[in-house]
mmCIF file of C-alpha atoms and ligand atoms in Angstrom:
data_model
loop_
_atom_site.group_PDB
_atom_site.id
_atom_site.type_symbol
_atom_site.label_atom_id
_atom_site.label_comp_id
_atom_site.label_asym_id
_atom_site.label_seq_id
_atom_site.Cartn_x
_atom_site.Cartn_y
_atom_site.Cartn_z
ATOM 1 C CA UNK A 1168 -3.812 5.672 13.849
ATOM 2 C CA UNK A 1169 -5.948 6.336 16.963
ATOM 3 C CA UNK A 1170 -8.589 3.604 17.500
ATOM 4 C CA UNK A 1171 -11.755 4.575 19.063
ATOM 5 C CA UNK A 1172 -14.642 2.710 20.565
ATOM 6 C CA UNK A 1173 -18.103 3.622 21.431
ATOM 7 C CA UNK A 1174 -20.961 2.031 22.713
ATOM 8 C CA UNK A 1175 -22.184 2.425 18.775
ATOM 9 C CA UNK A 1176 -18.839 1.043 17.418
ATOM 10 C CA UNK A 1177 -15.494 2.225 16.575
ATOM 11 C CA UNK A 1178 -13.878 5.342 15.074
ATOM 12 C CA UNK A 1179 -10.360 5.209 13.148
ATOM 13 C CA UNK A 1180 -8.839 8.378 12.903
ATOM 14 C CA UNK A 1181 -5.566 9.268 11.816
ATOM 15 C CA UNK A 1182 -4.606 12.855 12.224
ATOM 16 C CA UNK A 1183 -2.232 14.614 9.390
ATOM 17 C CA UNK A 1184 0.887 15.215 9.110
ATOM 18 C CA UNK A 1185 1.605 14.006 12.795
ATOM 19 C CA UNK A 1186 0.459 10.236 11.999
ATOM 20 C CA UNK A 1187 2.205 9.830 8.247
ATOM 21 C CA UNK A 1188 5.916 9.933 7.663
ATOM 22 C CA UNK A 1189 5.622 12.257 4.489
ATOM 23 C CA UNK A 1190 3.171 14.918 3.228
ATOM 24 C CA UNK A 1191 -0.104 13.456 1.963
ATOM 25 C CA UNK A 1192 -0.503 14.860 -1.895
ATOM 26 C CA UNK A 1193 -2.902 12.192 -2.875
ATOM 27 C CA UNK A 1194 -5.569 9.310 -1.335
ATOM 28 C CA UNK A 1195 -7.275 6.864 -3.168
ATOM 29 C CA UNK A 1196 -8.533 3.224 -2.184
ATOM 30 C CA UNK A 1197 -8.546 -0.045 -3.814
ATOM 31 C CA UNK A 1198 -12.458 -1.766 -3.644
ATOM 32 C CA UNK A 1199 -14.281 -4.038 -5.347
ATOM 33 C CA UNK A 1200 -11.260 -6.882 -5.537
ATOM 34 C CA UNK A 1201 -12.228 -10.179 -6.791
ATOM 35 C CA UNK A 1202 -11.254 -12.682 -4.078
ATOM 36 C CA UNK A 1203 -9.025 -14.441 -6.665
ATOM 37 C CA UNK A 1204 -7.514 -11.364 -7.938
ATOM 38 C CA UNK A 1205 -3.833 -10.020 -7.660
ATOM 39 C CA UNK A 1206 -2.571 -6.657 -7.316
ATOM 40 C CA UNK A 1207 0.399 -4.287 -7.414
ATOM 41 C CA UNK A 1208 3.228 -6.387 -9.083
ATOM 42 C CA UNK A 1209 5.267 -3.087 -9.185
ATOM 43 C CA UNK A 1210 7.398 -0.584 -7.775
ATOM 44 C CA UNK A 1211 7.818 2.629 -6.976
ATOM 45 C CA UNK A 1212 10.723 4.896 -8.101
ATOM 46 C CA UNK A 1213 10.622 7.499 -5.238
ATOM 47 C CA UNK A 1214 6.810 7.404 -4.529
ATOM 48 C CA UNK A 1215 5.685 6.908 -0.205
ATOM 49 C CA UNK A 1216 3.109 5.392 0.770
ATOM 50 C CA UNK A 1217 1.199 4.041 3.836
ATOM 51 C CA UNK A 1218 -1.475 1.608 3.364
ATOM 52 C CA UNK A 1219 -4.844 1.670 5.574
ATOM 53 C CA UNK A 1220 -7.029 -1.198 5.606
ATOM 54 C CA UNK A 1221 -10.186 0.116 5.822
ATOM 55 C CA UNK A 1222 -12.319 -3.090 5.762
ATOM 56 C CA UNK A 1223 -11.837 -6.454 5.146
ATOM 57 C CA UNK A 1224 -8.639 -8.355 4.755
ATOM 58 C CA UNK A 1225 -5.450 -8.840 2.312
ATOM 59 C CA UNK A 1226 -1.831 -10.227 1.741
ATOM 60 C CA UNK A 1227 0.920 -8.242 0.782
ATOM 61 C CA UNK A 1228 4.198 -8.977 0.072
ATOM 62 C CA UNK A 1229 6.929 -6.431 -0.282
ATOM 63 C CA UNK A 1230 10.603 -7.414 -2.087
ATOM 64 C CA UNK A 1231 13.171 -4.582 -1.090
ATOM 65 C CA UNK A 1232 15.603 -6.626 -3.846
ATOM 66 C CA UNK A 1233 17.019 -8.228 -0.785
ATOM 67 C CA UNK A 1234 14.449 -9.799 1.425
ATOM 68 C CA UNK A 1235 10.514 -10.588 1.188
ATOM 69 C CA UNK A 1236 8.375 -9.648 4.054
ATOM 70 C CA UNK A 1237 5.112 -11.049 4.552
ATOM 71 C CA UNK A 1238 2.411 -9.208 6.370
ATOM 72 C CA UNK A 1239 -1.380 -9.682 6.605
ATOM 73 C CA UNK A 1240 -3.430 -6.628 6.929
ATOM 74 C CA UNK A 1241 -6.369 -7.007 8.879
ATOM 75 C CA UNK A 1242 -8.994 -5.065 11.608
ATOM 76 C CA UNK A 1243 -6.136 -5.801 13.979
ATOM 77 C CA UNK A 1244 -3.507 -4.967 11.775
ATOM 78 C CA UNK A 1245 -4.723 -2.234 9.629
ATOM 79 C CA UNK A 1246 -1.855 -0.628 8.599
ATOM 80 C CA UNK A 1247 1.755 -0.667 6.622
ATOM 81 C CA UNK A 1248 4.526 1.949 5.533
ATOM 82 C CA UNK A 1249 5.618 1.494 2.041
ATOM 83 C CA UNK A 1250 9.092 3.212 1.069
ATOM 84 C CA UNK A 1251 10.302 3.653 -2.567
ATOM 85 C CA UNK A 1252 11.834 0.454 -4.846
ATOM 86 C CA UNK A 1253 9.861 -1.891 -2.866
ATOM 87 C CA UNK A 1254 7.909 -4.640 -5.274
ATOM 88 C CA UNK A 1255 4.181 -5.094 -3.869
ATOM 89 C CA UNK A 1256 1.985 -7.784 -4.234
ATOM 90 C CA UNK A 1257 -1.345 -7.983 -3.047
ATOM 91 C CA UNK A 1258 -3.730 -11.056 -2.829
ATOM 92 C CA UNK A 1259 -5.922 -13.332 -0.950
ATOM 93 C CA UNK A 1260 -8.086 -10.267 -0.551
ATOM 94 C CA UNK A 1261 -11.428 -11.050 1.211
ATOM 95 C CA UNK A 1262 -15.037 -10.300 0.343
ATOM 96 C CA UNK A 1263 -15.537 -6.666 0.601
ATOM 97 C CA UNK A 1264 -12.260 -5.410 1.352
ATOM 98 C CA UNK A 1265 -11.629 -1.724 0.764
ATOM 99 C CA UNK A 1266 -7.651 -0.820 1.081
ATOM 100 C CA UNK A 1267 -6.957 3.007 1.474
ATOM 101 C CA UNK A 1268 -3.468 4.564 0.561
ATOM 102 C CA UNK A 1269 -2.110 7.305 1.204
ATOM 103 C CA UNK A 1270 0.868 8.626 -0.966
ATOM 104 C CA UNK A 1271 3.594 10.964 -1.065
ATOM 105 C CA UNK A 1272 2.863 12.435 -4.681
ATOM 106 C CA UNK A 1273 0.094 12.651 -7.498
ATOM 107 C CA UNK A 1274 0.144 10.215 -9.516
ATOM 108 C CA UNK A 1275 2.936 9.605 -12.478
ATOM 109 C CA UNK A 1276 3.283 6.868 -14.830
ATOM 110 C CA UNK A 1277 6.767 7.615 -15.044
ATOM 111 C CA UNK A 1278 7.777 6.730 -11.405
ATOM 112 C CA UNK A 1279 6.177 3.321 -11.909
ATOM 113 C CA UNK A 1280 8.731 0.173 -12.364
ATOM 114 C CA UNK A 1281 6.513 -2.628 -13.440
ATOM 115 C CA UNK A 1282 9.265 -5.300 -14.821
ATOM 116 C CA UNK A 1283 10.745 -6.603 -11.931
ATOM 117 C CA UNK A 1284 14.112 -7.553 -13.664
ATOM 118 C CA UNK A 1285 14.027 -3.752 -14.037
ATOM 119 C CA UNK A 1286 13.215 -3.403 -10.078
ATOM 120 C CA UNK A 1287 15.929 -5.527 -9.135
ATOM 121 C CA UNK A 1288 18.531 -3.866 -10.715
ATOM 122 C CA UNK A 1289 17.303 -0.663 -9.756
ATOM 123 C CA UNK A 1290 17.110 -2.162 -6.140
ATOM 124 C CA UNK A 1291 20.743 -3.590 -6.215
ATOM 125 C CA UNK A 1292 22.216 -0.053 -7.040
ATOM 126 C CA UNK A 1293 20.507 1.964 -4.840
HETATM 127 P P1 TYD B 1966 -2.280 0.517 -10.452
HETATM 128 O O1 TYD B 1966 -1.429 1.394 -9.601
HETATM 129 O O2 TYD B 1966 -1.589 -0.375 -11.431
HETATM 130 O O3 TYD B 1966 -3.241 -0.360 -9.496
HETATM 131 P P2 TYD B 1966 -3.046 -1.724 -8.692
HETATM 132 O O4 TYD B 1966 -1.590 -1.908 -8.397
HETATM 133 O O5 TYD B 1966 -3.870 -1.528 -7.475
HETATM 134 O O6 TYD B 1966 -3.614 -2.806 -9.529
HETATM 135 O O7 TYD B 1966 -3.362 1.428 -11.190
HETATM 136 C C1 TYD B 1966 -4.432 0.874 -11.912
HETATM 137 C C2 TYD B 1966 -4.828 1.868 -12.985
HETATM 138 O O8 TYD B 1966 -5.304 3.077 -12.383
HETATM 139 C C3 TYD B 1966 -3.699 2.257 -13.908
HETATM 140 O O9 TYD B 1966 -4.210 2.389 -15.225
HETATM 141 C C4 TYD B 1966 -3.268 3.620 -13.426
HETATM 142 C C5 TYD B 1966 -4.531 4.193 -12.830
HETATM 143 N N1 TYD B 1966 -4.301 5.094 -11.691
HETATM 144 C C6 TYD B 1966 -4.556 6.452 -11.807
HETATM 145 O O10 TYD B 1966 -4.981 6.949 -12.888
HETATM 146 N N2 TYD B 1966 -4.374 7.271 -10.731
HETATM 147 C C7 TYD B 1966 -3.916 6.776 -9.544
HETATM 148 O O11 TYD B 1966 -3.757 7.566 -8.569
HETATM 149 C C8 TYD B 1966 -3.637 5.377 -9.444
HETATM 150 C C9 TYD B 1966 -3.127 4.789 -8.138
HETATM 151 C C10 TYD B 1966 -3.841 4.575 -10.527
#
């Protein structure tokens, strides 16, 4: 993402398909997150995607099966590659946040694990 600032504030712009590892085929945004809420608690059968904090704050953790990462998205560190049979979950979202993500493919129930005994063994064969 190029970051851009002006005497009237910044400009985020990220240019396609330079800036994203895959072909963009669909955008959407999470908004309007209760503070105390939690998100994702799924996977991904083959689906990409990059997320793009667009305002506010949020925790994610992402399982691979393996390992856990931890990484807090934030004005300074807006942004985070996703890669298939990865387990999300999003919290500790502040006030206002609005999370952008941009994804490989339209949207399909079907590539969706959301039992994580499922993702794991999914994870361990692959
Ligand atoms: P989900 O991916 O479970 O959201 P989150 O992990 O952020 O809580 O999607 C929530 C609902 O929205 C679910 O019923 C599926 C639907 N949905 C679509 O119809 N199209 C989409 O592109 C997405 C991402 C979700």
């Amino acid at each position: 993402m190029k970051r851009i600032e002006t005497h009237a504030g910044g400009l985020d712009v990220i240019e396609l398909p330079c800036q994203v590892p895959f072909p963009v085929q669909r955008i959407y945004w999470l908004r309007d997150t209760p503070v105390d809420a939690t998100r994702g608690l799924h996977a991904h059968r083959t689906l990409r995607q990059v997320l793009v904090l667009v305002s506010g704050n949020v925790r994610v953790e992402l399982d691979n099966g393996h390992t856990t990462t931890v990484h807090k998205l934030d004005v300074d560190n807006p942004q985070l590659p996703i890669e298939p049979v990865t387990w999300r979950v999003l919290s500790e979202f502040g006030e206002g946040t609005v999370l952008m993500v941009l994804a490989s493919a339209p949207y399909d129930p079907d590539d969706y694990i959301r039992d994580y005994s499922t993702f794991l063994a999914v994870a361990r064969a692959s």
